[in-house]
Coordinates of C-alpha atoms and ligand atoms in Angstrom, one line a residue:
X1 CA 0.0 0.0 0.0
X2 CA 1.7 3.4 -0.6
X3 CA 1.5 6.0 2.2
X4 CA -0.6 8.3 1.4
X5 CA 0.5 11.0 4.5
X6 CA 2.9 10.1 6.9
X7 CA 3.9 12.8 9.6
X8 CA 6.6 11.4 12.5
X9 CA 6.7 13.3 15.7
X10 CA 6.4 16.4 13.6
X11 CA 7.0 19.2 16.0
X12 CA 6.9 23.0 15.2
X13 CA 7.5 25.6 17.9
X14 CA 6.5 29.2 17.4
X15 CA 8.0 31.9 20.1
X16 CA 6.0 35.0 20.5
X17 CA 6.3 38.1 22.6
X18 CA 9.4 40.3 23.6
X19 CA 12.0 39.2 25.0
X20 CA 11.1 40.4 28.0
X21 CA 7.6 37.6 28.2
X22 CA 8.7 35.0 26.3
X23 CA 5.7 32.9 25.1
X24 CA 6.4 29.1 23.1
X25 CA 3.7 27.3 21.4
X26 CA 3.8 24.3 20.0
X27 CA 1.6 24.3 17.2
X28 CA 2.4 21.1 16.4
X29 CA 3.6 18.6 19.5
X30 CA 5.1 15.3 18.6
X31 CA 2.5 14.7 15.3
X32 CA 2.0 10.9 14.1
X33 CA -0.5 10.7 11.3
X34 CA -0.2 7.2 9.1
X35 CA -2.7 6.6 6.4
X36 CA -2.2 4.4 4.0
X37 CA -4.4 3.0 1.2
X38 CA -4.0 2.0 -3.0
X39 CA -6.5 4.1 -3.6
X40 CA -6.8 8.0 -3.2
X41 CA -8.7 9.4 0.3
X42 CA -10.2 12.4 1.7
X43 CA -8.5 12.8 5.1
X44 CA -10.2 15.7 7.0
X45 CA -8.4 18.0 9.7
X46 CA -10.6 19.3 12.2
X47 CA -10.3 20.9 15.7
X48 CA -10.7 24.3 17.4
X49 CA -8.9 27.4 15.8
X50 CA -5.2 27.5 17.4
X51 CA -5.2 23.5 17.0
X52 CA -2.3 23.5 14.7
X53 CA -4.3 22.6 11.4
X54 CA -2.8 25.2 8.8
X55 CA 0.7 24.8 10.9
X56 CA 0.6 21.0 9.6
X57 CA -0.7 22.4 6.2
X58 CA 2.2 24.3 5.8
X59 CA 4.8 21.9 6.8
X60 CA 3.4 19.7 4.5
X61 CA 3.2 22.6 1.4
X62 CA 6.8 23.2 2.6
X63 CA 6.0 27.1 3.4
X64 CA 6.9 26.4 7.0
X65 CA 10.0 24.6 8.7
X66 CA 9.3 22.4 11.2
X67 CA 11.4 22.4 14.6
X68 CA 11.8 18.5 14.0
X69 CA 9.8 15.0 12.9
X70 CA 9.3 14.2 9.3
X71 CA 6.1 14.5 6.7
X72 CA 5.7 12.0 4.1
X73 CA 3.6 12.7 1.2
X74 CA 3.1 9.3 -1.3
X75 CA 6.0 8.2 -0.5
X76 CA 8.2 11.2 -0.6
X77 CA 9.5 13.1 2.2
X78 CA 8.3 16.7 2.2
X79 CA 9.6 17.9 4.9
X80 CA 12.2 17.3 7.7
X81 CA 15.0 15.1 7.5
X82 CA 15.4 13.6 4.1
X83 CA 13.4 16.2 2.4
X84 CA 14.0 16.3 -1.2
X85 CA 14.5 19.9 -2.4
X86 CA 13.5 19.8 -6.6
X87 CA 10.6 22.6 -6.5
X88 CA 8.9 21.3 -10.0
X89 CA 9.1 17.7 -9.0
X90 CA 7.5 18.7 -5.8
X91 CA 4.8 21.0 -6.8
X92 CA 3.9 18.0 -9.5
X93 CA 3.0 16.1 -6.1
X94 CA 1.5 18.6 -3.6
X95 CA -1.0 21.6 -4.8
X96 CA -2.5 24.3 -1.9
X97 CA -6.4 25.5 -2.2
X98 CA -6.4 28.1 0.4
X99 CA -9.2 29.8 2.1
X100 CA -9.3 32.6 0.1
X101 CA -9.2 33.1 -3.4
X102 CA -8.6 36.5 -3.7
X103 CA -5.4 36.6 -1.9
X104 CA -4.1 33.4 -4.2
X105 CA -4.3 35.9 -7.5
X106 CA -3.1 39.6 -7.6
X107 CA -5.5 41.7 -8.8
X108 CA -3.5 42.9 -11.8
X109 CA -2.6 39.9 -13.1
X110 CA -5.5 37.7 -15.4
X111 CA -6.0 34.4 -14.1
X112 CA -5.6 32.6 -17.0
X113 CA -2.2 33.8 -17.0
X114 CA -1.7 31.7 -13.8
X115 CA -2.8 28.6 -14.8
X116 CA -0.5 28.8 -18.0
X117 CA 2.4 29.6 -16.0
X118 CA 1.8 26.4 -13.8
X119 CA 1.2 24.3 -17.0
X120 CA 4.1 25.6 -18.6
X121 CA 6.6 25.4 -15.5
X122 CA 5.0 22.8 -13.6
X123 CA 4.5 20.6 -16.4
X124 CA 7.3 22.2 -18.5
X125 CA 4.8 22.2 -21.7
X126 CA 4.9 24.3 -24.8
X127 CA 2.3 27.0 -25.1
X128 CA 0.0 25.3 -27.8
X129 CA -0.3 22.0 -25.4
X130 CA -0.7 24.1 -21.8
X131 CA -3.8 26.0 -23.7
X132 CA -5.1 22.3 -23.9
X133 CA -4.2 21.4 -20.3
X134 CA -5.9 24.4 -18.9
X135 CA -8.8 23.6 -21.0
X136 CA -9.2 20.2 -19.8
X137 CA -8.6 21.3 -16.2
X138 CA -11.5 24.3 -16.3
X139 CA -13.4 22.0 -17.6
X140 CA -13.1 20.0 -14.6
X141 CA -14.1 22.5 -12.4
X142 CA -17.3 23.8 -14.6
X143 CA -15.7 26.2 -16.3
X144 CA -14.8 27.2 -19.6
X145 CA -11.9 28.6 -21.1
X146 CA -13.1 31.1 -23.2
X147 CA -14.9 32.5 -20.3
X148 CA -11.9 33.1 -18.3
X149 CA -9.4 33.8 -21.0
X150 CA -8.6 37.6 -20.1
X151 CA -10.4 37.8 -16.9
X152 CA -9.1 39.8 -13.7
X153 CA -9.6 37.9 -10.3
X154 CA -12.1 40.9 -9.4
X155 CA -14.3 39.9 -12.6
X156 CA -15.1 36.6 -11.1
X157 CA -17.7 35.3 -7.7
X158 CA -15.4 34.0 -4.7
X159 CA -17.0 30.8 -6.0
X160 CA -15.6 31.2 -9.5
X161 CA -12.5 32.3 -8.9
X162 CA -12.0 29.4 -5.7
X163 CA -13.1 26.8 -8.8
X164 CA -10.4 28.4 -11.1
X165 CA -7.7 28.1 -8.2
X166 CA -9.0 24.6 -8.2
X167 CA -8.5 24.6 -12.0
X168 CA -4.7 25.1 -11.4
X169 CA -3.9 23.2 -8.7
X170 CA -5.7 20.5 -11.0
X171 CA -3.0 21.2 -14.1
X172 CA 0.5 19.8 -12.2
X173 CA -1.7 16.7 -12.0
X174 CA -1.1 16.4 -8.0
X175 CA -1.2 13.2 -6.1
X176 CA -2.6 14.8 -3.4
X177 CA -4.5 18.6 -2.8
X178 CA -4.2 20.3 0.6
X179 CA -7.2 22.3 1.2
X180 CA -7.5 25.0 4.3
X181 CA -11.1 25.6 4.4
X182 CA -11.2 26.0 0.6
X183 CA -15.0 27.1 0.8
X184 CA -15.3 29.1 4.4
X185 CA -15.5 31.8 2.0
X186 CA -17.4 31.1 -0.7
X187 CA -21.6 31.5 0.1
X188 CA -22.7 28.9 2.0
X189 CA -25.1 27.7 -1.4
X190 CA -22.7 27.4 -3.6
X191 CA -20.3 25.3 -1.0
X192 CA -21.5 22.5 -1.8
X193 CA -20.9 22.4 -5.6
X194 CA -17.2 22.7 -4.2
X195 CA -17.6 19.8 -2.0
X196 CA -19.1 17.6 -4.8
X197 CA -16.5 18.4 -7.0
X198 CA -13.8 17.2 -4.4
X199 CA -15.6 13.6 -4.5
X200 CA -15.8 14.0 -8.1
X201 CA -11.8 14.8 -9.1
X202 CA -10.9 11.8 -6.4
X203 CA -12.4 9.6 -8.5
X204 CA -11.7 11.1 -11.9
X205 CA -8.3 12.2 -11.2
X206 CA -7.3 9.8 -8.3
X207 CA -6.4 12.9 -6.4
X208 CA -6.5 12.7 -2.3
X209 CA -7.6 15.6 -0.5
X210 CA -6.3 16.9 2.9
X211 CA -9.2 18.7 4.0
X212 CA -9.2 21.3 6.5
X213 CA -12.1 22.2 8.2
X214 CA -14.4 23.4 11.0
X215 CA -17.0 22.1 9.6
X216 CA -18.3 18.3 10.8
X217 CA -21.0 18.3 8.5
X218 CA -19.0 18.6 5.1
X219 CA -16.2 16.7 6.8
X220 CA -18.1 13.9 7.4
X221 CA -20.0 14.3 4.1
X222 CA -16.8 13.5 2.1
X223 CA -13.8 12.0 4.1
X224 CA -12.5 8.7 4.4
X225 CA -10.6 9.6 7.0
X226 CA -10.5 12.1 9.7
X227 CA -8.3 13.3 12.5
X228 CA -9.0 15.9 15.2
X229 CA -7.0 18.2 16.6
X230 CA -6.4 19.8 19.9
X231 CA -3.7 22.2 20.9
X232 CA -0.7 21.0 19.1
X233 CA -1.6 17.2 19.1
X234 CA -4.1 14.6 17.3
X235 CA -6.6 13.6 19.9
X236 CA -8.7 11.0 17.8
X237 CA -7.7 9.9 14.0
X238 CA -10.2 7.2 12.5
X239 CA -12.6 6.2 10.1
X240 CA -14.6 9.2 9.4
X241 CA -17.6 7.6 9.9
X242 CA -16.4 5.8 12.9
X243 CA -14.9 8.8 14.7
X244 CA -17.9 11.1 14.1
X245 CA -21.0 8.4 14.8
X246 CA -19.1 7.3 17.5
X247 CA -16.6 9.1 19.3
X248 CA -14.7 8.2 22.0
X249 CA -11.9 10.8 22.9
X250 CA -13.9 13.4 25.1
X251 CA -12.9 16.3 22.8
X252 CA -14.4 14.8 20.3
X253 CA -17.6 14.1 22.1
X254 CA -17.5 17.6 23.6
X255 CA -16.9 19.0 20.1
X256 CA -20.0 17.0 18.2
X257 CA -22.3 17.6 21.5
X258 CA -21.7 21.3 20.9
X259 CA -21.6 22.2 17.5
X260 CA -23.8 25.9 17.4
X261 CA -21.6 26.4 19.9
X262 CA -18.5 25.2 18.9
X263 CA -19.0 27.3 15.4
X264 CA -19.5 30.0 17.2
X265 CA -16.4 29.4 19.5
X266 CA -14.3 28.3 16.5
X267 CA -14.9 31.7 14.7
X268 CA -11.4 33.0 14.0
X269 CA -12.7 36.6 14.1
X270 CA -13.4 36.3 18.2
X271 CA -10.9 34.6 18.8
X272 CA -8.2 35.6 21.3
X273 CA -6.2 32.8 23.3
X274 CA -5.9 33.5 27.3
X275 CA -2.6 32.7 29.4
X276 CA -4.7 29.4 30.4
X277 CA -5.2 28.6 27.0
X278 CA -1.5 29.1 25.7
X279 CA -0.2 27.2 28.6
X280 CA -2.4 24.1 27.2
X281 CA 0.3 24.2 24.6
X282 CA 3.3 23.2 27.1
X283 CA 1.2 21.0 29.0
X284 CA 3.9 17.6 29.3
X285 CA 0.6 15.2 29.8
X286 CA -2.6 15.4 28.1
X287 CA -3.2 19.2 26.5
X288 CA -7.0 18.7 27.1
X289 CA -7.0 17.9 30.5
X290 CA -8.1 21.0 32.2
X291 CA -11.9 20.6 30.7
X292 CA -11.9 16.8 30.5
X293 CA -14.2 15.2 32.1
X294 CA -12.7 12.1 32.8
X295 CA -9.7 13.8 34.2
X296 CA -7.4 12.1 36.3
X297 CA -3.6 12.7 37.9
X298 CA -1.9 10.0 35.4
X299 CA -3.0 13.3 32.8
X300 CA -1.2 15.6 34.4
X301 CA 1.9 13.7 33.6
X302 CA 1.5 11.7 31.3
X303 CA 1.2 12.1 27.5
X304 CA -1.9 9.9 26.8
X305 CA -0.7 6.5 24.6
X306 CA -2.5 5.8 21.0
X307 CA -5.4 3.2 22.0
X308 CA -6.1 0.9 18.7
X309 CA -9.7 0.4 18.7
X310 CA -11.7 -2.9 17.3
X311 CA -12.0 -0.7 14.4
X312 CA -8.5 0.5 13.7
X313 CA -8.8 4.1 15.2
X314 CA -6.7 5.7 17.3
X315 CA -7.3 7.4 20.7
X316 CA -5.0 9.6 22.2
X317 CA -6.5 9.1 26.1
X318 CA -5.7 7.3 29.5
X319 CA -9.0 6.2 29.5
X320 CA -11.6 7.4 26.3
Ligands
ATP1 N1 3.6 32.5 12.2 C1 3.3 32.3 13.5 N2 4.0 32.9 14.5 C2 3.6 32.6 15.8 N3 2.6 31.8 16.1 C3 1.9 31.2 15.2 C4 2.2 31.4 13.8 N4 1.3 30.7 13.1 C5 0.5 30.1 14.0 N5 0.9 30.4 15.2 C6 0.2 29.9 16.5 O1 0.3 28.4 16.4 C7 -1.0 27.9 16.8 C8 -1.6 27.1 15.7 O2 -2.0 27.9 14.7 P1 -2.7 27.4 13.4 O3 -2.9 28.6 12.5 O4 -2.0 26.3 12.8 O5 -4.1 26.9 13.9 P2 -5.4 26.5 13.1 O6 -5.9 25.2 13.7 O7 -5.2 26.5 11.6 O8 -6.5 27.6 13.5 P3 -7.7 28.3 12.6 O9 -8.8 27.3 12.8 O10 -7.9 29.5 13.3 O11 -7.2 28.4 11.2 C9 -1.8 29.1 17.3 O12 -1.6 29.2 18.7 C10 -1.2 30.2 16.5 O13 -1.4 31.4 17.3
MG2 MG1 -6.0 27.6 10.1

């Protein structure tokens, strides 16, 4: 079976403040992450803002470092030791969709012009065949290319121009897409067209998805696979179905017993992390400890152990 994403003990530490209050996260502490299939997944990345989800994205898309630990990406090492550095052989394995589409194009630049760029770098093609490959990927996404030909990011919908960015990623044929919230943006009726098409360029272009989300309900709608997050670490990674029918870390429980609330909570716009909350970061045993309810002293001290479950998903708890 090929690995589709590996990550070992993949750490990333993040100092803010003067010099005077020194404050450490670790946005990512000690990641493991293993899934491995023959055919292509959706793996969906959920958990609380601050959990560390566009850190990981980032390590993976090689824009961020990490302090130590390794990501593997089908079988290539991305990041950490062993990282291979060739930029066009990498891109040709990895494409971003970030949240928002506007800030992917600049404003002076047609669109179109992007995509042949990618098709002719990327894919080192001459112009005649990356006017084809563009064509076939718009077409993809439900677009045409004689509708976008000449177009400014600003004549296009945040749904538009999020399928064109989809368009491109599309053209380096990618083994896998990494998606931070691709459609938190985009109105909430035209989201799912964008979720549909994920499910549909899986199985017409074999292409797995890293989906990151705050939404459960598209994250369960579409992923094989799905791992939650909490301050730094993965709490619960499973079966999607498994994990959100029937979760068993109490983060997970707390977070499907409370979604209304959760959105609300997990609305980047409000949020502001207190002195309790970045200390959750440093914490040596379990990070969630301090509104567990099944709390005990061994959490205090102890980083909780991967349980295996009967059906192969793994909980980060003393006791879940
Ligand atoms: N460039 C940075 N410098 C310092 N701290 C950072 C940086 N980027 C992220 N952090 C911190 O790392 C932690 C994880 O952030 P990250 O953006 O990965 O979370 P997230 O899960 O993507 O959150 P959200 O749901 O809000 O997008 C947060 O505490 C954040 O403040
Ligand atoms: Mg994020």
């Amino acid at each position: 079976m090929k690995t589709i994403l590996k990550t070992e003990n993949l750490h990333k530490v993040y100092k803010l403040g003067s010099l005077m209050r020194r404050i450490t996260i670790n946005a990512l502490d000690e990641v493991n992450l293993n899934v491995q299939s023959d055919e292509p997944v959706i793996i969906s990345l959920v958990g609380e803002s601050g959990s560390g989800k566009t850190t990981l994205a980032k390590v993976i898309l090689r824009l961020v470092e990490p302090t130590h630990g390794s990501a593997v990406v089908y079988d290539r090492v991305v990041a950490g030791n062993g990282a291979r550095q060739e930029k066009r052989e990498f891109l040709s394995a990895v494409q971003p969709i970030f949240q928002n589409p506007f800030e992917a194009f600049s404003s002076y630049r047609t669109v179109d012009s992007y995509l042949q760029t990618t098709a002719q770098r990327v894919n080192n093609l001459r112009a005649s065949d990356a006017v084809s490959a563009m064509e076939s990927a718009l077409g993809s996404v439900g677009l045409k290319y004689v509708d976008v030909r000449g177009k400014y990011p600003n004549q296009f919908s945040g749904g538009e121009l999020q399928r064109v960015s989809i368009a491109r990623a599309l053209i380096p044929r990618p083994q896998i897409i990494i998606a931070d919230e691709p459609v938190s943006m985009i109105d909430a009726s035209l989201r799912m067209n964008i979720i549909n098409l994920f499910l549909e360029l899986k199985q017409q272009y074999k292409t797995s998805f890293l989906y990151i989300t705050h939404d459960l309900a598209t994250a369960y709608y579409i992923s094989d696979y799905i791992a939650v997050m909490y301050r730094g670490t993965i709490v619960e990674f499973g079966a999607a179905r498994g994990v959100l029918t029937d979760p068993q870390h109490p983060y997970t429980q707390l977070l499907l017993e409370s979604i209304p609330e959760v959105r609300r909570k997990w609305n980047r716009t409000q949020f502001a992390m207190s002195d309790i909350e970045t200390k959750e970061y440093r914490f040596e045993g379990c990070k969630f400890r301090n509104r567990c309810p099944l709390a005990q002293e061994i959490c205090v001290h102890q980083r909780p152990p991967a349980v295996r479950k009967e059906d192969g998903r793994d909980v980060y708890c003393h006791f879940a």
